[in-house]
JSON list of C-alpha atoms in Angstrom, two decimals:
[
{"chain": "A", "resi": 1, "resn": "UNK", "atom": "CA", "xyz": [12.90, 24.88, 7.41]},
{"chain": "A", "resi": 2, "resn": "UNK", "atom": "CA", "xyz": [12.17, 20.99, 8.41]},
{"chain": "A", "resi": 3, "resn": "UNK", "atom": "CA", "xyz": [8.55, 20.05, 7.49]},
{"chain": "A", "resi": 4, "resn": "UNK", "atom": "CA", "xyz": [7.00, 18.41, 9.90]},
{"chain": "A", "resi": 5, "resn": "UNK", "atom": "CA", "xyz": [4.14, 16.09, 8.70]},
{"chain": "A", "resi": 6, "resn": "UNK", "atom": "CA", "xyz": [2.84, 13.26, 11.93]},
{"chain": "A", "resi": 7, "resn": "UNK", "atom": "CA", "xyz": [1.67, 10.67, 9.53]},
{"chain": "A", "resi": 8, "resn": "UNK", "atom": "CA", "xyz": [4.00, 8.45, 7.41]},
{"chain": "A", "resi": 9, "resn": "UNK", "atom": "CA", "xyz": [2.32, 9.70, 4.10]},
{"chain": "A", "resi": 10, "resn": "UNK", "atom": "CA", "xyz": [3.32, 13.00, 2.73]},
{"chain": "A", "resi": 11, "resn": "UNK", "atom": "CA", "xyz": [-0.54, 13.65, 0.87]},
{"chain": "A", "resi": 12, "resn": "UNK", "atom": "CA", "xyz": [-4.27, 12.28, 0.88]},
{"chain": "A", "resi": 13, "resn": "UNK", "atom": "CA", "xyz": [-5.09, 11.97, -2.74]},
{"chain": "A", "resi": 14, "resn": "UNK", "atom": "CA", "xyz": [-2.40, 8.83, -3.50]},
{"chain": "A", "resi": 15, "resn": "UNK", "atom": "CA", "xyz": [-4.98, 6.43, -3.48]},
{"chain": "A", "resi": 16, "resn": "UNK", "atom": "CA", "xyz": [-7.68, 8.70, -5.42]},
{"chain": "A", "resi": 17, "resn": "UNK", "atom": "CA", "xyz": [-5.22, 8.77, -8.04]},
{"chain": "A", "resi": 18, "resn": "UNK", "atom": "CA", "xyz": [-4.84, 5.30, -8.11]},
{"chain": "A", "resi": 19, "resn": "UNK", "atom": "CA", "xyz": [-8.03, 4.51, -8.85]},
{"chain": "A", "resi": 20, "resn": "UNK", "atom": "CA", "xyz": [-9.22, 7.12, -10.66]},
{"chain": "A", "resi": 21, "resn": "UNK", "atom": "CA", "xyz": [-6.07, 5.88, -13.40]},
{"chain": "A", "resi": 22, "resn": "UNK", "atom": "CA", "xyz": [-7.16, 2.30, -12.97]},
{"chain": "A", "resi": 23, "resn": "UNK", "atom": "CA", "xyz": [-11.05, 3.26, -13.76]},
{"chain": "A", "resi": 24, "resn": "UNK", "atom": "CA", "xyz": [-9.26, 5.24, -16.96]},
{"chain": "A", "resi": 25, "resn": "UNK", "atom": "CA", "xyz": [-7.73, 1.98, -17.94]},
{"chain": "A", "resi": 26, "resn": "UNK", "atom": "CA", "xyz": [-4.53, 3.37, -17.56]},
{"chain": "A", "resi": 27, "resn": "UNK", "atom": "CA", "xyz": [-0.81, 2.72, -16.65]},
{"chain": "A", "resi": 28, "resn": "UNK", "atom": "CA", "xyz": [1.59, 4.43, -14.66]},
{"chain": "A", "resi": 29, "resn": "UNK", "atom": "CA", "xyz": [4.11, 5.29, -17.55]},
{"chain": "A", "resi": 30, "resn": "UNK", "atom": "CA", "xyz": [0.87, 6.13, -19.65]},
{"chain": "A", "resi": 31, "resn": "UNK", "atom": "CA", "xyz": [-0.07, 9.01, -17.08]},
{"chain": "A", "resi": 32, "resn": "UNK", "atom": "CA", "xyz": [3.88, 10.12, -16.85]},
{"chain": "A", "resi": 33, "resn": "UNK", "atom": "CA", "xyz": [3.42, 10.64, -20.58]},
{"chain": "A", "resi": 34, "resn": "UNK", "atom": "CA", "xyz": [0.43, 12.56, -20.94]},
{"chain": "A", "resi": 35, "resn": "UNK", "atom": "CA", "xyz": [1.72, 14.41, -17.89]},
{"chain": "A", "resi": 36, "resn": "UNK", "atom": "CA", "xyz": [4.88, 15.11, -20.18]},
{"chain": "A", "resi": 37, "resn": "UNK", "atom": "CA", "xyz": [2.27, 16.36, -22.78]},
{"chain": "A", "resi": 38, "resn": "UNK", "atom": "CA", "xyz": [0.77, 19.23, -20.70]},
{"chain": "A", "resi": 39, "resn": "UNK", "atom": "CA", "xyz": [5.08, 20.39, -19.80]},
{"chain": "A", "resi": 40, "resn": "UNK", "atom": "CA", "xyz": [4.11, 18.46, -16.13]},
{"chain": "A", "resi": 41, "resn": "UNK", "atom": "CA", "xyz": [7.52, 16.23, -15.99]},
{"chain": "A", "resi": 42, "resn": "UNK", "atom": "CA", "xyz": [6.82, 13.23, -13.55]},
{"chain": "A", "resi": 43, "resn": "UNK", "atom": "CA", "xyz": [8.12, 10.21, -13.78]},
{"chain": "A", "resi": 44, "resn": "UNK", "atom": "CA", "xyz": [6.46, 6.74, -13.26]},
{"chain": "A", "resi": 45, "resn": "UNK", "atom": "CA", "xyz": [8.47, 5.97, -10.48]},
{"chain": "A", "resi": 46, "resn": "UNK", "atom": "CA", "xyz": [7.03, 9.74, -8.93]},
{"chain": "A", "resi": 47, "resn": "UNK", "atom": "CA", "xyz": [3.55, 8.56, -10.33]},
{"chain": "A", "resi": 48, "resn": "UNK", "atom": "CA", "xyz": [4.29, 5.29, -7.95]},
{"chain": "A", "resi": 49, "resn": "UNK", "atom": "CA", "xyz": [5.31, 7.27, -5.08]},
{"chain": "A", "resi": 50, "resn": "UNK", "atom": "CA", "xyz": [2.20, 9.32, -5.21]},
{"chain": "A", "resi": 51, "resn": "UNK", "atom": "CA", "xyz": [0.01, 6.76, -5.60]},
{"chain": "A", "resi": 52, "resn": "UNK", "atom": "CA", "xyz": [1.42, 5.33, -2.42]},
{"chain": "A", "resi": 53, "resn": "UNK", "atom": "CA", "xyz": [1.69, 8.22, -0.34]},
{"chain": "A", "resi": 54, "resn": "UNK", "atom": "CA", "xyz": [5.34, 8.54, -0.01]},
{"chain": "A", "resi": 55, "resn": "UNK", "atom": "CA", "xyz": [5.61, 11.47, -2.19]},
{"chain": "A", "resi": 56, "resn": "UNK", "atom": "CA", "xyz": [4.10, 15.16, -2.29]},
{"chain": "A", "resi": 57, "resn": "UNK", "atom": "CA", "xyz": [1.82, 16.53, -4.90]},
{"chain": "A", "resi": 58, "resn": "UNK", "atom": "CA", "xyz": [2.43, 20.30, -6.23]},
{"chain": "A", "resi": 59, "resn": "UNK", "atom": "CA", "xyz": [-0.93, 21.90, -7.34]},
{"chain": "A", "resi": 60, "resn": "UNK", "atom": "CA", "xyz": [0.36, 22.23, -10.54]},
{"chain": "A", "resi": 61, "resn": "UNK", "atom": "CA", "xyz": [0.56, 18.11, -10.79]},
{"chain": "A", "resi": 62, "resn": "UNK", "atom": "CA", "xyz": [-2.97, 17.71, -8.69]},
{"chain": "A", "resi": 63, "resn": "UNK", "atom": "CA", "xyz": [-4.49, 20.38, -11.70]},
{"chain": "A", "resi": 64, "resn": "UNK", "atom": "CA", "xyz": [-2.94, 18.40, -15.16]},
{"chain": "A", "resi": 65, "resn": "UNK", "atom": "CA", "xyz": [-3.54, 15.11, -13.33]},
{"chain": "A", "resi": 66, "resn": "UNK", "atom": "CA", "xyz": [-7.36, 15.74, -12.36]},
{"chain": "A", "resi": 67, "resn": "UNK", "atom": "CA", "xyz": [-7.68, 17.23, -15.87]},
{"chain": "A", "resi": 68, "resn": "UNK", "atom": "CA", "xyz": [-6.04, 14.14, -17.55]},
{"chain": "A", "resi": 69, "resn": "UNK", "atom": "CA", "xyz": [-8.11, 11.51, -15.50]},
{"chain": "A", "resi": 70, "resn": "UNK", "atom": "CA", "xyz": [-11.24, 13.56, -16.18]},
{"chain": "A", "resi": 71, "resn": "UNK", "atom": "CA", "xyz": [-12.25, 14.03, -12.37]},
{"chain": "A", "resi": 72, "resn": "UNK", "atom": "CA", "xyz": [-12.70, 16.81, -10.03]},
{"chain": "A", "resi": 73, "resn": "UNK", "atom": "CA", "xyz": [-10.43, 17.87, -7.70]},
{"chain": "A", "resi": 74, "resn": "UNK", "atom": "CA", "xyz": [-13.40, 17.25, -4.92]},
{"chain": "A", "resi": 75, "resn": "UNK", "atom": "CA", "xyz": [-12.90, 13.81, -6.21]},
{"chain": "A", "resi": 76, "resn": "UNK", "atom": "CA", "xyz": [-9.02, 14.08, -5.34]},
{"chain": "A", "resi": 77, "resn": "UNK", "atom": "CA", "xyz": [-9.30, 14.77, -2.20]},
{"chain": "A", "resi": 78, "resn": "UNK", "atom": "CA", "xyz": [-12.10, 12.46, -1.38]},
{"chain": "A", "resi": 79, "resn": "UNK", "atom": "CA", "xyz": [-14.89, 15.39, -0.92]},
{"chain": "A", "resi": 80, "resn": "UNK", "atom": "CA", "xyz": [-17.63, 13.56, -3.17]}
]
């Protein structure tokens, strides 16, 4: 089954993300690694496509990402 999304980004937390790893003081390839640490494989290129809306987030990557950025998932998805 075609998913059928009318915006041109595929999730709402991209730019959360973003800043909540530039506020960290951290890189791209820095997240992908301590992503790696908690068995969450996603590249830095994937990290880049989230951050810019042009890729999906599982759960499982919104959890160890909140977790490793030390923010709430309210935070995420721009409820505080």
């Amino acid at each position: 089954m075609k998913r059928i999304i009318d915006t041109e980004n595929t999730n709402i937390i991209g730019p959360r993300i973003k800043e909540a790893r530039s506020r960290a003081g951290m890189s791209q390839k820095e997240l992908s690694e301590k992503l790696e640490l908690m068995a969450v494989y996603t590249c830095r290129g994937s990290i880049s496509r989230i951050e810019n809306g042009k890729r999906a987030v599982t759960d499982i990557e919104i959890d160890a990402i909140s977790k490793i950025l030390n923010v709430s998932l309210d935070f995420l998805f721009g409820r505080e």
